[in-house]
Short mmCIF file of C-alpha atoms and ligand atoms in Angstrom, two decimals:
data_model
loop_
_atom_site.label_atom_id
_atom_site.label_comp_id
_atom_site.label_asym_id
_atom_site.label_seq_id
_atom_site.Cartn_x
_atom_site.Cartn_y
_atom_site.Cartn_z
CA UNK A 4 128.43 103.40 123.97
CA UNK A 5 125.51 101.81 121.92
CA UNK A 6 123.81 104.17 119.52
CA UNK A 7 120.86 103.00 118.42
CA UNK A 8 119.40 104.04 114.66
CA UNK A 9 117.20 107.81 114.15
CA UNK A 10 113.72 107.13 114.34
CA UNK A 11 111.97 106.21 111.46
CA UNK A 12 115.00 104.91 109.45
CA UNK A 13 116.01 101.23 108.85
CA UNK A 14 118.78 98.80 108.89
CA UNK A 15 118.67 96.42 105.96
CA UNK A 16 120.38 93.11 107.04
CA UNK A 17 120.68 90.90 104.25
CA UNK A 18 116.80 89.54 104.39
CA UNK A 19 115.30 93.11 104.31
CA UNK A 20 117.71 93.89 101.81
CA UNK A 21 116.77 91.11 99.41
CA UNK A 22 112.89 91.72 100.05
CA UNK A 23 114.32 95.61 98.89
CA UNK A 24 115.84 94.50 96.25
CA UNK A 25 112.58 91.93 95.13
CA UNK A 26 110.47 94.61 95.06
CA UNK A 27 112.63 97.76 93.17
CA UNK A 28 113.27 94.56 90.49
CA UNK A 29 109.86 94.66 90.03
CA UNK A 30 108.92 98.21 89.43
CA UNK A 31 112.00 98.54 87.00
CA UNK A 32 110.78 95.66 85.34
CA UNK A 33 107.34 96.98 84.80
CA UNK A 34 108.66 100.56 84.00
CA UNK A 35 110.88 99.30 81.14
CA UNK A 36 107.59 96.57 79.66
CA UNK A 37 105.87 99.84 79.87
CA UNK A 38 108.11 102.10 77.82
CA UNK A 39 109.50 104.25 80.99
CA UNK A 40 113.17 104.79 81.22
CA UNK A 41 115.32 105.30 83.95
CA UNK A 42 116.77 108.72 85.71
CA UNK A 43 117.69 109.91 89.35
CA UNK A 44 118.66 113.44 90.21
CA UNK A 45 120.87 114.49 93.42
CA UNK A 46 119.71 113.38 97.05
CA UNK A 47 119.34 117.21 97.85
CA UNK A 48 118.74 120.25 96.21
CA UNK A 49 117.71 123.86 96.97
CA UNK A 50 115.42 123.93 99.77
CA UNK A 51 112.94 126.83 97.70
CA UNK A 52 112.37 123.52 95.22
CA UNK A 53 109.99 121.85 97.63
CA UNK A 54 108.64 125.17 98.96
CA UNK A 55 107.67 126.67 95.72
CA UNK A 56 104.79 123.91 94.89
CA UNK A 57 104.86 120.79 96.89
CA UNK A 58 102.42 122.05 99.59
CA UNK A 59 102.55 122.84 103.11
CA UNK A 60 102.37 119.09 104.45
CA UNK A 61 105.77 118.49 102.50
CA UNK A 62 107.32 121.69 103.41
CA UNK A 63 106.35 120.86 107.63
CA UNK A 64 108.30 117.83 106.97
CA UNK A 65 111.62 118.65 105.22
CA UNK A 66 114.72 117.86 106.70
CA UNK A 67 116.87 120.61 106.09
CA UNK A 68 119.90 122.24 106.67
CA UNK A 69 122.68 124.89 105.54
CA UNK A 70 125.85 124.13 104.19
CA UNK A 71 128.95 125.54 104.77
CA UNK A 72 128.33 128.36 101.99
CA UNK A 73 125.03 129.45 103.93
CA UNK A 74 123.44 127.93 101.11
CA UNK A 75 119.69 126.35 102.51
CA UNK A 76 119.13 123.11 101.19
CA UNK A 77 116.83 119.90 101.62
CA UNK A 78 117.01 116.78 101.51
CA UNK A 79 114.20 115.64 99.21
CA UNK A 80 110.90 114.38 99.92
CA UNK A 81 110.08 113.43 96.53
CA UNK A 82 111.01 113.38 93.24
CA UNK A 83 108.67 115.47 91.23
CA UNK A 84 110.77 118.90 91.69
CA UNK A 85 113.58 117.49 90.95
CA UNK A 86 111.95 115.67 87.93
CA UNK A 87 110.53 119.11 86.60
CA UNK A 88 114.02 120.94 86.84
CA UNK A 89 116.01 118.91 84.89
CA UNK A 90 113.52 118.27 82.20
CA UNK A 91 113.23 122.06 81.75
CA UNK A 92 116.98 122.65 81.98
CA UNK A 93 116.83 120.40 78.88
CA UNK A 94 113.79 120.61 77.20
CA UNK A 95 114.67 121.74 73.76
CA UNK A 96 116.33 118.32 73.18
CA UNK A 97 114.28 115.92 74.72
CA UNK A 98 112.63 113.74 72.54
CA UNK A 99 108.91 113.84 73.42
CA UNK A 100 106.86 111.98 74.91
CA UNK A 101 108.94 111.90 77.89
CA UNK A 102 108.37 108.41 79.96
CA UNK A 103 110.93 108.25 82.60
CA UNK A 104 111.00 106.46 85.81
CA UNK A 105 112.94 106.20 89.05
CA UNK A 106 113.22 104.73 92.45
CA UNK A 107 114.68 107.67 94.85
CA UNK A 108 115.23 107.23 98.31
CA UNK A 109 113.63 110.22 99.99
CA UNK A 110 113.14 111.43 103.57
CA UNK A 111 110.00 113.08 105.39
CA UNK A 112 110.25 114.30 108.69
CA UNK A 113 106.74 112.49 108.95
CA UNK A 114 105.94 110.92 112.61
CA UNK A 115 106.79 107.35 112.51
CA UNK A 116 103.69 105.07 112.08
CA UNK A 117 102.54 101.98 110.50
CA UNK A 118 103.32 102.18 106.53
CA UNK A 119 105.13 106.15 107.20
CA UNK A 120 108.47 106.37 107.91
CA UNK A 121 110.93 109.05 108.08
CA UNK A 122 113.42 107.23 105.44
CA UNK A 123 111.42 105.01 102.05
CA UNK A 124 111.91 104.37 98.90
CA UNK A 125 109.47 105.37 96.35
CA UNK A 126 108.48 104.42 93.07
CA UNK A 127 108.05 107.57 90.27
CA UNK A 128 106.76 107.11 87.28
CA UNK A 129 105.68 110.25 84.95
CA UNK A 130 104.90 110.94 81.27
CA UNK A 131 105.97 114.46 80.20
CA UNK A 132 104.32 116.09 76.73
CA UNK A 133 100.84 114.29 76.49
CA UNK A 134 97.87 115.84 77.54
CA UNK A 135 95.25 113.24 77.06
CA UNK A 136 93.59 111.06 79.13
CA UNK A 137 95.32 107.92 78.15
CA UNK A 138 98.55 109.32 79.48
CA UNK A 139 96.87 109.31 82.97
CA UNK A 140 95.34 105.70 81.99
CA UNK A 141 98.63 105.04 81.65
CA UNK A 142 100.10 105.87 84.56
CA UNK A 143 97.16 104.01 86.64
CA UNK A 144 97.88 101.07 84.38
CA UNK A 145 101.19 100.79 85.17
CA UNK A 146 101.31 100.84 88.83
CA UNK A 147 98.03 98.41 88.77
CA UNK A 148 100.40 96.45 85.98
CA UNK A 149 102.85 95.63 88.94
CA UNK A 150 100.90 95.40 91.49
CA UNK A 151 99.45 92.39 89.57
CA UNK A 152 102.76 91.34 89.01
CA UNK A 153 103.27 90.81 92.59
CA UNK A 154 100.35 88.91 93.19
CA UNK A 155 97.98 91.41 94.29
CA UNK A 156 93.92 91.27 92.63
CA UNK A 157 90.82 93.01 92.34
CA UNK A 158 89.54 91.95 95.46
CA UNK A 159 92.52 92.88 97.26
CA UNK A 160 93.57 96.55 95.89
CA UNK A 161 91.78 99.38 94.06
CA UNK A 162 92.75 102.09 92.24
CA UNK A 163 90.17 105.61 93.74
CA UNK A 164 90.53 107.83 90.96
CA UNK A 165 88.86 111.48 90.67
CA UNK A 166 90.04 114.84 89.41
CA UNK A 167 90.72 117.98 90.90
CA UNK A 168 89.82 120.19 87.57
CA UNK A 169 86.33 118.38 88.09
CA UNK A 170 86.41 119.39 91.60
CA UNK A 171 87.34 122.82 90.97
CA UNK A 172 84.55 123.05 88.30
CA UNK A 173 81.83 121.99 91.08
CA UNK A 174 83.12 123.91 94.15
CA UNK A 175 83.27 127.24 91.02
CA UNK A 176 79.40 125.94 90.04
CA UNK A 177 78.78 125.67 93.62
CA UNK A 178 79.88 129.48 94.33
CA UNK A 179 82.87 128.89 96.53
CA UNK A 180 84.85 131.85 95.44
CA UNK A 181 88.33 130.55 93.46
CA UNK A 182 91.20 131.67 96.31
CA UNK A 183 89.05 129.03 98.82
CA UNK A 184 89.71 126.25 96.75
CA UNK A 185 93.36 125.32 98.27
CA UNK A 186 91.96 125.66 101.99
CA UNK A 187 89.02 123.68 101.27
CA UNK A 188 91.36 120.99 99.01
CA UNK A 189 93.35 120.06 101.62
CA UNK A 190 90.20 119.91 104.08
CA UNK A 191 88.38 117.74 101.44
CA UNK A 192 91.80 115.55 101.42
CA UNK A 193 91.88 114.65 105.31
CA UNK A 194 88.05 113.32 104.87
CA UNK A 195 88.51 109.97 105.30
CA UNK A 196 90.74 110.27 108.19
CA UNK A 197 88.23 112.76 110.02
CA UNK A 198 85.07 111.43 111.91
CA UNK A 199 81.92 112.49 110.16
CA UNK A 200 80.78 115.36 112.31
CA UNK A 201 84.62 116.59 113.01
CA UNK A 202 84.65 117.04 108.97
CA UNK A 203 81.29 118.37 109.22
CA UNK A 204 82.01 121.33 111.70
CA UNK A 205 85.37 122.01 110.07
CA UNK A 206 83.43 122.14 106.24
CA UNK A 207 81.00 124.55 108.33
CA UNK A 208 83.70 126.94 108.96
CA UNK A 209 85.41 127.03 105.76
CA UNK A 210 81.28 127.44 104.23
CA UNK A 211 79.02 128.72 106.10
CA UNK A 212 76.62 128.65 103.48
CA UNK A 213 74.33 125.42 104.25
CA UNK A 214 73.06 124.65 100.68
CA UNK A 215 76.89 125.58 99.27
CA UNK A 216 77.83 122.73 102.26
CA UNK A 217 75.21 120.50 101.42
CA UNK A 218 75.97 120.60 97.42
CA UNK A 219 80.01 119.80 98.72
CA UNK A 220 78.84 116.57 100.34
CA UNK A 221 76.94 115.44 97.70
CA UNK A 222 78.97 115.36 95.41
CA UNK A 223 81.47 113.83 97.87
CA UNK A 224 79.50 110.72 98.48
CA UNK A 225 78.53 110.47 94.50
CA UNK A 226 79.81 106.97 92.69
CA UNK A 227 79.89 107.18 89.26
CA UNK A 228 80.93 109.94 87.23
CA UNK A 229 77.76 110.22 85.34
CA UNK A 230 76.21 111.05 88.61
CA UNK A 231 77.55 114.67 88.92
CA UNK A 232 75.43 116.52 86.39
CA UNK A 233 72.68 115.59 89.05
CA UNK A 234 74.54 116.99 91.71
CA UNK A 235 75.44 120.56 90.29
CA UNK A 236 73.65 120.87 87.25
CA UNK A 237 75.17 120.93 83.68
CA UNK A 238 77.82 123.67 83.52
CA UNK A 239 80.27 123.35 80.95
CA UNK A 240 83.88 123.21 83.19
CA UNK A 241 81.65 120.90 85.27
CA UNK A 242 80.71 118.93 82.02
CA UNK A 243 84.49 118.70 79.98
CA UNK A 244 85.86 118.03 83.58
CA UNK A 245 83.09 114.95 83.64
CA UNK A 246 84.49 113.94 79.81
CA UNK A 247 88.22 113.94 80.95
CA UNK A 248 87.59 111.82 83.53
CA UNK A 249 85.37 109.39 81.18
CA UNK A 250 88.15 109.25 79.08
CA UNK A 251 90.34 108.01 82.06
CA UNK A 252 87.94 105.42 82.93
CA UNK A 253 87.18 104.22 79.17
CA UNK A 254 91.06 103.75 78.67
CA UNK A 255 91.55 101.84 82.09
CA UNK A 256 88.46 99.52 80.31
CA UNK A 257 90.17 98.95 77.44
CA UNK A 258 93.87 98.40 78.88
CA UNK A 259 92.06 94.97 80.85
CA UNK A 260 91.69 96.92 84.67
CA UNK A 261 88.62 97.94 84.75
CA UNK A 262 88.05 95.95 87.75
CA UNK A 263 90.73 97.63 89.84
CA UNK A 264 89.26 101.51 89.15
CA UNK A 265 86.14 103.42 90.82
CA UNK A 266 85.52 106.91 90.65
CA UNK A 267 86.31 108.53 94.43
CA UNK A 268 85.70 111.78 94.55
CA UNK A 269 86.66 111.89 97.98
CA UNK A 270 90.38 111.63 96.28
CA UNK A 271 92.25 115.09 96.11
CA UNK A 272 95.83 114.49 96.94
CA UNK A 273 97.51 116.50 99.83
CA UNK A 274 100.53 118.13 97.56
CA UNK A 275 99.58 121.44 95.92
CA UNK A 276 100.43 120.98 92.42
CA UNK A 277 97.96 118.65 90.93
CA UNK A 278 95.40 120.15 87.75
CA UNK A 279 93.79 117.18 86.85
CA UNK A 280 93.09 113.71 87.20
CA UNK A 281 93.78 112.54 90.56
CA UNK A 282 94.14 109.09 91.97
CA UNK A 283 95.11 106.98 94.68
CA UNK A 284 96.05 102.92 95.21
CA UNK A 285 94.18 101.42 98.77
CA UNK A 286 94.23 98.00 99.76
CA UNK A 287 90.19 96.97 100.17
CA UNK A 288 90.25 95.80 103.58
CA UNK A 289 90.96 99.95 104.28
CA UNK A 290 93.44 99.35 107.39
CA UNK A 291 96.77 100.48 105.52
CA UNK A 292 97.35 104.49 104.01
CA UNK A 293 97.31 104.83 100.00
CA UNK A 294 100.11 102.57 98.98
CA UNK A 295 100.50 105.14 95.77
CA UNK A 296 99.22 108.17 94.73
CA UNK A 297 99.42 110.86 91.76
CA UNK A 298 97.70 112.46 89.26
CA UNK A 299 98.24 115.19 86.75
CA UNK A 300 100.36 118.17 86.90
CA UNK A 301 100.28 120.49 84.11
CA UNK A 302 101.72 123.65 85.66
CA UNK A 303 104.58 122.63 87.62
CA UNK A 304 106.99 122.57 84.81
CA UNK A 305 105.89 126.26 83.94
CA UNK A 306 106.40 127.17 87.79
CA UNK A 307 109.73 126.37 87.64
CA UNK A 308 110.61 128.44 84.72
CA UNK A 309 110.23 126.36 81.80
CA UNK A 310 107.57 126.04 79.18
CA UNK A 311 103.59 125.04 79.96
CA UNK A 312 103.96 121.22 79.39
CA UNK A 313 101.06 118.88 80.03
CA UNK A 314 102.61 116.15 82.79
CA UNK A 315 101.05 113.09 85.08
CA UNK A 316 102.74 110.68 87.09
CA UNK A 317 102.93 108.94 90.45
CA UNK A 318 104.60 107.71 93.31
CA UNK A 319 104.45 104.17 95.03
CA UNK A 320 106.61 103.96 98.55
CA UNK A 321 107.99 100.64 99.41
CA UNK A 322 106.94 100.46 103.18
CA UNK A 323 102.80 100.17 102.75
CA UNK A 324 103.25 98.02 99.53
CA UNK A 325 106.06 95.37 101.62
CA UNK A 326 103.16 95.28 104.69
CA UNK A 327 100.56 94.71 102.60
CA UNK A 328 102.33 92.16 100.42
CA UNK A 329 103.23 90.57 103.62
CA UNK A 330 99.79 90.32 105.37
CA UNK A 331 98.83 88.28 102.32
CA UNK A 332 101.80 86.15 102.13
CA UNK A 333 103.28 87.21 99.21
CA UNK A 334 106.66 88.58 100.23
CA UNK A 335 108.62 85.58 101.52
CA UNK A 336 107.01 83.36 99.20
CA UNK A 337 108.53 85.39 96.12
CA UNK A 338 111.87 86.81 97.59
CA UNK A 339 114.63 84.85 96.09
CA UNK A 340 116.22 82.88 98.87
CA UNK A 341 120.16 83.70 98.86
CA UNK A 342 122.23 80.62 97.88
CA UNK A 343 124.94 79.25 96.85
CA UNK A 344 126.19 77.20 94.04
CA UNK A 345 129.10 75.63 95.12
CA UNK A 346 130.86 75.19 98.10
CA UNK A 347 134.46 73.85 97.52
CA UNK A 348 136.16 71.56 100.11
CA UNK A 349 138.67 69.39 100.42
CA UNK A 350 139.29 65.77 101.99
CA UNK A 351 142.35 66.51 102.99
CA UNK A 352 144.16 70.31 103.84
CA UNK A 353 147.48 69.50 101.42
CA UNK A 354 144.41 70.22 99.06
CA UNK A 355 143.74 73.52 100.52
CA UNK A 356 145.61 75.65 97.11
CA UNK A 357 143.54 73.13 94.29
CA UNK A 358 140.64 74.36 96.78
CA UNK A 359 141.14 77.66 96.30
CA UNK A 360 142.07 77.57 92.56
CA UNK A 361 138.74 75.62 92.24
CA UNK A 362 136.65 78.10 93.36
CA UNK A 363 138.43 80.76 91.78
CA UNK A 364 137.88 79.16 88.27
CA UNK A 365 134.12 78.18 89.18
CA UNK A 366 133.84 82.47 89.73
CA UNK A 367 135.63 83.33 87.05
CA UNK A 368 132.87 81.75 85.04
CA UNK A 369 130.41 83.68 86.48
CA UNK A 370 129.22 80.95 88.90
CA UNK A 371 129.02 81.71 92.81
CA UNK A 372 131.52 79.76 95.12
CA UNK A 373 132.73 79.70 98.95
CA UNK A 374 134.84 77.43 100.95
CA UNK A 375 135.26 77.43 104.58
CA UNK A 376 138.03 79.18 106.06
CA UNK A 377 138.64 76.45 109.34
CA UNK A 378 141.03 74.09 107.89
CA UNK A 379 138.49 71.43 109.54
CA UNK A 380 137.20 67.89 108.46
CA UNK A 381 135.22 66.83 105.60
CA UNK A 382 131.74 66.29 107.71
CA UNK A 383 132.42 70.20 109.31
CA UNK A 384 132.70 71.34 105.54
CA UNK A 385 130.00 69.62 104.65
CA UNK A 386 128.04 70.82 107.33
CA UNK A 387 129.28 74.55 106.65
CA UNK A 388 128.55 74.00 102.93
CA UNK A 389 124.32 73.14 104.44
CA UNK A 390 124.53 76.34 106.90
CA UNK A 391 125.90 78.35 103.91
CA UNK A 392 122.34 77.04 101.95
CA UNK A 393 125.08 75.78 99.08
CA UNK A 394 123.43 73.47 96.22
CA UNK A 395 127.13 71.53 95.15
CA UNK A 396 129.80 70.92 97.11
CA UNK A 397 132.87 69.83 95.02
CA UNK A 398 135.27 67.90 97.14
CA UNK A 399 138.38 67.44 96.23
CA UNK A 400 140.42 64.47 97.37
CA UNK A 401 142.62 61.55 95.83
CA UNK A 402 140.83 61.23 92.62
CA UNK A 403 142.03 65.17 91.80
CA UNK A 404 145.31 64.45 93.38
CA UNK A 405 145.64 61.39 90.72
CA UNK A 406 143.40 61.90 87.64
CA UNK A 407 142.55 65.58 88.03
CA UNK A 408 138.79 64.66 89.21
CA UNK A 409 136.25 66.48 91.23
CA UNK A 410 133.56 64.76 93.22
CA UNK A 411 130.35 66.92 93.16
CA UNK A 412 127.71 66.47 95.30
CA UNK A 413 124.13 67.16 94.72
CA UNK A 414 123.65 68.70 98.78
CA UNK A 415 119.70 68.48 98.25
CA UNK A 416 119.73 64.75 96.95
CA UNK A 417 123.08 63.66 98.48
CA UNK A 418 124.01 61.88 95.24
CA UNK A 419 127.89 62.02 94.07
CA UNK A 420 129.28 61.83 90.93
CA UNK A 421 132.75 61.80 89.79
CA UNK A 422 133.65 64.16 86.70
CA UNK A 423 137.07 65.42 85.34
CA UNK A 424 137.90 68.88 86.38
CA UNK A 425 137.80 70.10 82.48
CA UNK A 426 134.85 68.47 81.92
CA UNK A 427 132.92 70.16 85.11
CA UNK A 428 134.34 73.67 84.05
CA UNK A 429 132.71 73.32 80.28
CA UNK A 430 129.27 72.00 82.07
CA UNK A 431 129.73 76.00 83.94
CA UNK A 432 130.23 77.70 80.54
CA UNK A 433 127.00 76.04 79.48
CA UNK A 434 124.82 77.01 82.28
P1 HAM B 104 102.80 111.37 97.82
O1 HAM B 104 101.32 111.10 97.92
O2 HAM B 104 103.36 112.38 98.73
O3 HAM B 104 103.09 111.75 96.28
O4 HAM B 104 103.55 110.01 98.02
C1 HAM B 104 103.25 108.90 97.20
C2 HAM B 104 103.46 107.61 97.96
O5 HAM B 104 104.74 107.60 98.59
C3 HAM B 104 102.50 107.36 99.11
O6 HAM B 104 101.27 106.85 98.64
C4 HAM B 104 103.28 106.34 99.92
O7 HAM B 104 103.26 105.07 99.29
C5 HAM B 104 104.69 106.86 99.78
N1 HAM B 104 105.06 107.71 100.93
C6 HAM B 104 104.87 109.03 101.11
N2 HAM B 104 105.34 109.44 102.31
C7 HAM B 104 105.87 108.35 102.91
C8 HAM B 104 106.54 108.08 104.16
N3 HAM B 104 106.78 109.05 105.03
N4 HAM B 104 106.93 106.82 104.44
C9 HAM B 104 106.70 105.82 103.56
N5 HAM B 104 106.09 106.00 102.36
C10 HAM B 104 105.68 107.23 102.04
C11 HAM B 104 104.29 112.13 95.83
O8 HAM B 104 105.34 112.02 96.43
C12 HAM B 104 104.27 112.61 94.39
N6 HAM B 104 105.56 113.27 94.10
C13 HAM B 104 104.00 111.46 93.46
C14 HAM B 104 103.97 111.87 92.02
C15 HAM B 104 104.88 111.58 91.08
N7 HAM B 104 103.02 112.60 91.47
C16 HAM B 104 103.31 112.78 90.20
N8 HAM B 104 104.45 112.19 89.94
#
């Protein structure tokens, strides 16, 4: 019986795993040049954590389950809960501001499509205790920082950044009555993917008022901040909303990325728990979904019991970023290509145990080394040693037998050189 793997999972074989591995090296690399260090909580945890605040989207797509206690858990979607619960369980100790990262492997019950899968790996990083702009700046900087690490410009990513307090402060100038607001969010957030007049007739039903409509739209299609005084006059949430996000933008100038960032204030995030600035990653062309997203969440740590702290973070998965990265032929170019650095073999098999001691010593210092297991010629070793993509092979022959000698070959040159065993072994200490 063949079973074939759940839908929307995947098998790494050793190539996807080292692409895996290329690009969570990465974002802990730029986490810890940016001052973020690392955490991870449990895979699952009580299923009320994702209800409470994540948003019906998440919620429709939990995998979950009861355990033998009649406990109901999930299996998490993301990280954020999780985040927010164990910084409140100990929140009279942490040192402030809290910059902590991590790379969880979550699970959506999402339907399998291009870039959306039921299995990823995400990318979370979130500064806990600051609530100023530059902490969102930050944030944006940081996932721009290795995006630009991995090869990625201006003209082929940008950063869509808006905020949903200066949303709520137009849609409140605009008259839309506060308990709306959620509804009409998560309308607002499936724009883009809507045609025009679909959106249109659904905005119609959720305000029937034409100039209230109108006013909506308008300020949808606006592209600068400064813009949205115009738009809905000068009313002050309208107005410090307007600063905040000037703040944002005057940061992102000075960190060197100013390039990479436009206002969008078609950008309001599907989960439920965002105050503030919001803000997506797209790749230009526009073919792909958001390869990040996040924003600012300054309740969610009160919701779950613990003081009001000021929050903002994000989350980039690994399956939009490794397609996008691969349609402009940066993947296999930068994945490390598995090798290895010597491949011991003998001339002759009465040499088979100084073969095996060989490569023993060669990993004891730290170096990689393989032999073959056929007791076959010299040529099929040698031809093993090119399959197994080794850089040395050491051969070991009458010269060890009689002076304790190794010949190493250079496999991508083919040049030979005879050196004495001790000698070779204090060349590997100083590599
Ligand atoms: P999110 O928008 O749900 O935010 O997900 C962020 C990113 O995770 C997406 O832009 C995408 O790269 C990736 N992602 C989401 N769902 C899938 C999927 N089914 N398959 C592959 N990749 C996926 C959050 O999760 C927030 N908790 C981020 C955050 C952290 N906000 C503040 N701190």
């Amino acid at each position: 019986m063949k079973i074939p793997p759940v839908k929307g999972t995947r098998d790494f074989y050793p190539s996807e795993m080292a692409r895996r591995n290329w690009i969570v090296d990465g974002w802990k690399r730029v986490s810890v040049r940016n001052g973020f260090e690392e955490y991870d909580g449990p895979i699952f945890e009580y299923l009320k954590m994702f209800q409470v605040k994540s948003g019906d989207e998440i919620v429709e797509q939990l995998f979950s389950f009861q355990d033998r206690g009649g406990r109901d858990l999930a299996i998490r979607p993301e990280i954020t809960p999780t985040l927010a619960r164990m910084v409140n369980q100990q929140i009279n100790s942490l040192p402030r501001p809290i910059k902590w990262f991590s790379v969880p492997r979550l699970c959506r019950a999402e339907r399998p499509q291009k870039g959306r899968l039921r299995e990823f790996f995400q990318w979370n990083i979130d500064i806990i205790g600051v609530d100023s702009p530059e902490a969102d700046a930050e944030i944006i900087f940081t996932s721009l920082d290795y995006l630009r690490t991995a090869g990625l410009t201006s003209d082929d990513v940008r950063a869509r950044i808006s905020s949903r307090k200066l949303l709520a402060a137009v849609l409140g100038a605009t008259g839309i009555p506060q308990e709306d607001f959620d509804s009409l969010y998560a309308l607002l957030d499936k724009r883009a993917k809507l045609p025009a007049d679909t959106f249109d007739a659904l905005l119609a039903e959720q305000v029937s008022d034409t100039e209230q409509a109108k006013t909506i739209k308008d300020f949808m299609a606006l592209e600068s901040v400064e813009q949205v005084e115009e738009v809905v006059g000068a009313h002050d949430d309208v107005l410090s909303a307007a600063a905040e996000l000037k703040g944002v933008f005057a940061a992102l100038e000075s960190m060197g990325v100013a390039d990479f960032c436009v206002f969008d204030p078609g950008i309001v995030r599907g989960l439920a728990y965002y105050t503030g600035v919001v803000f997506e990653i797209h790749d230009n062309v526009g073919s792909l979904r958001a390869i990040c997203g996040g924003g600012r969440y300054d309740n969610l740590l009160r919701d779950f019991g613990g003081p009001a702290i000021a929050a903002t973070g994000m989350g980039m998965g690994d399956c939009v970023l490794e397609i996008l990265l691969h349609e402009k032929g940066l993947l296999d170019s930068q994945v490390p290509r598995r090798y290895l650095e010597y491949f011991v073999a003998f001339a002759d098999p009465r040499f088979a145990p100084a073969m095996y001691q060989t490569a023993a010593r060669i990993r004891s210092k730290g170096h990689s080394a393989g032999f073959s297991y056929k007791q076959g010629g010299l040529s099929k070793q040698l031809k093993e040693a090119a399959s197994q993509k080794a850089r040395n092979c050491i051969i070991i022959g009458d010269e060890y037998n009689e002076k304790k000698h190794l010949v190493v070959k250079d496999m991508a040159s083919g040049e030979q050189r005879v050196v004495p065993l001790d000698q070779f072994l204090a060349e590997l200490d100083q590599d």
